[in-house]
């Protein structure tokens, strides 16, 4: 039996139900296996007198054919109730179109169904699959779209029956208090468990049931292969799959951009532009765009020729990074959990910060520029906007000895900066006006 995890998106779904009052359908989009179907059904079960769910990935041709002619909605809705043995009450019931991309005509029918106002409609699907299955149909404008990501750190804590840690940390963050080294070490160990397990519901459930990180890793490997197969379907040339598998290696190079030419022979951006867009739409990966002129409204200054690629779930990222290693007896995982692995894990923490910033509602941007000698680059790992100012962020995998990039950025753009952050694995501190932030507090930015 699948566990039902508490998700923050539920509150936004309640808001949709109250404010829209049936005037739009709700489309929950997100990567596969993030829990869209489970969340939709749990919402319908709790918030309506009755509901009907059509899983178009498994629906019979006869069910799909019902949507070829929707001129008689009375007949359509009655037949659905008979087929799914569910009685629906007008204005008090919901119909879920699960994996709606598998039946484009059903999605097209949303416009008329919503206009009918008899029932509420909830759709789930992967954006990339939805986009690929819209030929010759009219896309409904009567949709409210919400995105479901993997469980964030607070949702992960909820799954562990811990409802107090995150509110306490938020209070500490707001008051800019220190935690003390001993407590910080314990909180970091707890946080590294989240990094290792990740936020994919199946992986979290496997951890809760087995407390065995090797079993969790096997689940994550299955999800990675599922994503790789999906990428092969959208790009039979295999470029998308190779780009996906190369994400950890590309970040480990510490280069200022994803070097497509090192992954694909004669690879150039203009040759993979559509593939790259499809990968981003899948929400399996996150793209951070280079900003040529860091300022508010950063999307107006992004350089589409320079980008970094992250995985939307750091648990999957770690499994992908070590996919050629044997995880018998949890050796790699235990070393990672106890911060004993010798490899430089800066790129893992960078992926984690990208995931947390995205979950907090930020788009991802970064900025590089040459040092005075011209032999190296300064790099700001992330840039976020706060009001009419920007906040540069540098990520370190351990302590810090210098923050040359943050200092150089201050000299160059001082009038644009609100706060400077160095995210690392130590206690909350300040170094002049730089805020040294424990990585587990990234979610509060």
mmCIF file of N, CA, C and O in Angstrom, residues 144-177:
data_model
loop_
_atom_site.group_PDB
_atom_site.id
_atom_site.type_symbol
_atom_site.label_atom_id
_atom_site.label_comp_id
_atom_site.label_asym_id
_atom_site.label_seq_id
_atom_site.Cartn_x
_atom_site.Cartn_y
_atom_site.Cartn_z
ATOM 1 N N UNK A 144 -6.029 25.915 -14.872
ATOM 2 C CA UNK A 144 -5.115 26.478 -13.884
ATOM 3 C C UNK A 144 -3.997 25.462 -13.707
ATOM 4 O O UNK A 144 -4.255 24.303 -13.394
ATOM 5 N N UNK A 145 -2.759 25.898 -13.932
ATOM 6 C CA UNK A 145 -1.642 24.954 -13.932
ATOM 7 C C UNK A 145 -0.802 25.097 -12.665
ATOM 8 O O UNK A 145 -0.419 26.211 -12.296
ATOM 9 N N UNK A 146 -0.522 23.983 -12.042
ATOM 10 C CA UNK A 146 0.348 23.929 -10.877
ATOM 11 C C UNK A 146 1.427 22.880 -11.122
ATOM 12 O O UNK A 146 1.174 21.870 -11.774
ATOM 13 N N UNK A 147 2.605 23.125 -10.587
ATOM 14 C CA UNK A 147 3.724 22.199 -10.768
ATOM 15 C C UNK A 147 4.038 21.486 -9.460
ATOM 16 O O UNK A 147 4.171 22.122 -8.412
ATOM 17 N N UNK A 148 4.152 20.171 -9.540
ATOM 18 C CA UNK A 148 4.547 19.364 -8.382
ATOM 19 C C UNK A 148 5.998 18.933 -8.552
ATOM 20 O O UNK A 148 6.369 18.340 -9.563
ATOM 21 N N UNK A 149 6.815 19.249 -7.567
ATOM 22 C CA UNK A 149 8.224 18.859 -7.559
ATOM 23 C C UNK A 149 8.416 17.677 -6.605
ATOM 24 O O UNK A 149 7.494 17.303 -5.871
ATOM 25 N N UNK A 150 9.606 17.083 -6.578
ATOM 26 C CA UNK A 150 9.883 16.075 -5.542
ATOM 27 C C UNK A 150 9.670 16.680 -4.154
ATOM 28 O O UNK A 150 9.656 17.905 -3.993
ATOM 29 N N UNK A 151 9.494 15.834 -3.143
ATOM 30 C CA UNK A 151 9.321 16.336 -1.785
ATOM 31 C C UNK A 151 10.462 17.276 -1.423
ATOM 32 O O UNK A 151 11.640 16.924 -1.620
ATOM 33 N N UNK A 152 10.125 18.476 -0.937
ATOM 34 C CA UNK A 152 11.186 19.361 -0.466
ATOM 35 C C UNK A 152 11.601 18.920 0.938
ATOM 36 O O UNK A 152 11.072 17.943 1.484
ATOM 37 N N UNK A 153 12.550 19.648 1.536
ATOM 38 C CA UNK A 153 13.098 19.182 2.808
ATOM 39 C C UNK A 153 12.045 19.163 3.911
ATOM 40 O O UNK A 153 12.005 18.244 4.735
ATOM 41 N N UNK A 154 11.173 20.157 3.921
ATOM 42 C CA UNK A 154 10.130 20.170 4.948
ATOM 43 C C UNK A 154 9.153 19.020 4.744
ATOM 44 O O UNK A 154 8.748 18.355 5.711
ATOM 45 N N UNK A 155 8.782 18.746 3.504
ATOM 46 C CA UNK A 155 7.888 17.622 3.227
ATOM 47 C C UNK A 155 8.547 16.298 3.599
ATOM 48 O O UNK A 155 7.886 15.368 4.080
ATOM 49 N N UNK A 156 9.848 16.206 3.376
ATOM 50 C CA UNK A 156 10.599 15.010 3.780
ATOM 51 C C UNK A 156 10.557 14.849 5.300
ATOM 52 O O UNK A 156 10.350 13.739 5.810
ATOM 53 N N UNK A 157 10.722 15.953 6.009
ATOM 54 C CA UNK A 157 10.639 15.913 7.469
ATOM 55 C C UNK A 157 9.246 15.492 7.923
ATOM 56 O O UNK A 157 9.095 14.739 8.897
ATOM 57 N N UNK A 158 8.218 15.993 7.252
ATOM 58 C CA UNK A 158 6.860 15.564 7.584
ATOM 59 C C UNK A 158 6.730 14.047 7.423
ATOM 60 O O UNK A 158 6.093 13.385 8.240
ATOM 61 N N UNK A 159 7.320 13.511 6.356
ATOM 62 C CA UNK A 159 7.251 12.060 6.124
ATOM 63 C C UNK A 159 7.915 11.284 7.256
ATOM 64 O O UNK A 159 7.537 10.144 7.541
ATOM 65 N N UNK A 160 8.901 11.915 7.909
ATOM 66 C CA UNK A 160 9.590 11.286 9.036
ATOM 67 C C UNK A 160 8.907 11.613 10.367
ATOM 68 O O UNK A 160 9.483 11.376 11.439
ATOM 69 N N UNK A 161 7.689 12.183 10.294
ATOM 70 C CA UNK A 161 6.921 12.568 11.492
ATOM 71 C C UNK A 161 7.632 13.645 12.308
ATOM 72 O O UNK A 161 7.516 13.688 13.547
ATOM 73 N N UNK A 162 8.365 14.508 11.623
ATOM 74 C CA UNK A 162 9.039 15.633 12.279
ATOM 75 C C UNK A 162 8.385 16.916 11.779
ATOM 76 O O UNK A 162 8.618 17.347 10.647
ATOM 77 N N UNK A 163 7.559 17.516 12.618
ATOM 78 C CA UNK A 163 6.855 18.741 12.231
ATOM 79 C C UNK A 163 7.434 19.990 12.885
ATOM 80 O O UNK A 163 6.904 21.089 12.690
ATOM 81 N N UNK A 164 8.495 19.823 13.661
ATOM 82 C CA UNK A 164 9.006 20.956 14.443
ATOM 83 C C UNK A 164 10.323 21.533 13.937
ATOM 84 O O UNK A 164 10.582 22.735 14.088
ATOM 85 N N UNK A 165 11.184 20.689 13.323
ATOM 86 C CA UNK A 165 12.524 21.152 12.968
ATOM 87 C C UNK A 165 12.510 22.353 12.030
ATOM 88 O O UNK A 165 13.197 23.357 12.263
ATOM 89 N N UNK A 166 11.739 22.287 10.961
ATOM 90 C CA UNK A 166 11.775 23.356 9.957
ATOM 91 C C UNK A 166 11.223 24.672 10.502
ATOM 92 O O UNK A 166 11.850 25.726 10.308
ATOM 93 N N UNK A 167 10.074 24.690 11.217
ATOM 94 C CA UNK A 167 9.636 25.956 11.815
ATOM 95 C C UNK A 167 10.667 26.542 12.783
ATOM 96 O O UNK A 167 10.866 27.766 12.827
ATOM 97 N N UNK A 168 11.335 25.683 13.567
ATOM 98 C CA UNK A 168 12.370 26.172 14.470
ATOM 99 C C UNK A 168 13.537 26.779 13.692
ATOM 100 O O UNK A 168 14.054 27.848 14.042
ATOM 101 N N UNK A 169 13.950 26.104 12.624
ATOM 102 C CA UNK A 169 15.037 26.632 11.801
ATOM 103 C C UNK A 169 14.652 27.944 11.139
ATOM 104 O O UNK A 169 15.478 28.857 11.006
ATOM 105 N N UNK A 170 13.399 28.045 10.705
ATOM 106 C CA UNK A 170 12.937 29.283 10.071
ATOM 107 C C UNK A 170 13.014 30.439 11.057
ATOM 108 O O UNK A 170 13.413 31.558 10.702
ATOM 109 N N UNK A 171 12.665 30.178 12.294
ATOM 110 C CA UNK A 171 12.749 31.205 13.330
ATOM 111 C C UNK A 171 14.196 31.616 13.583
ATOM 112 O O UNK A 171 14.506 32.808 13.723
ATOM 113 N N UNK A 172 15.094 30.630 13.603
ATOM 114 C CA UNK A 172 16.524 30.913 13.772
ATOM 115 C C UNK A 172 17.036 31.755 12.610
ATOM 116 O O UNK A 172 17.799 32.716 12.794
ATOM 117 N N UNK A 173 16.602 31.395 11.396
ATOM 118 C CA UNK A 173 17.011 32.142 10.202
ATOM 119 C C UNK A 173 16.542 33.594 10.290
ATOM 120 O O UNK A 173 17.304 34.529 10.015
ATOM 121 N N UNK A 174 15.288 33.791 10.659
ATOM 122 C CA UNK A 174 14.731 35.145 10.731
ATOM 123 C C UNK A 174 15.442 35.992 11.783
ATOM 124 O O UNK A 174 15.621 37.209 11.598
ATOM 125 N N UNK A 175 15.850 35.357 12.872
ATOM 126 C CA UNK A 175 16.513 36.095 13.946
ATOM 127 C C UNK A 175 18.029 36.118 13.794
ATOM 128 O O UNK A 175 18.727 36.719 14.618
ATOM 129 N N UNK A 176 18.524 35.444 12.733
ATOM 130 C CA UNK A 176 19.958 35.399 12.445
ATOM 131 C C UNK A 176 20.759 34.923 13.665
ATOM 132 O O UNK A 176 21.774 35.490 14.042
ATOM 133 N N UNK A 177 20.269 33.815 14.243
ATOM 134 C CA UNK A 177 20.916 33.231 15.418
ATOM 135 C C UNK A 177 21.910 32.152 15.006
ATOM 136 O O UNK A 177 21.772 31.522 13.959
#
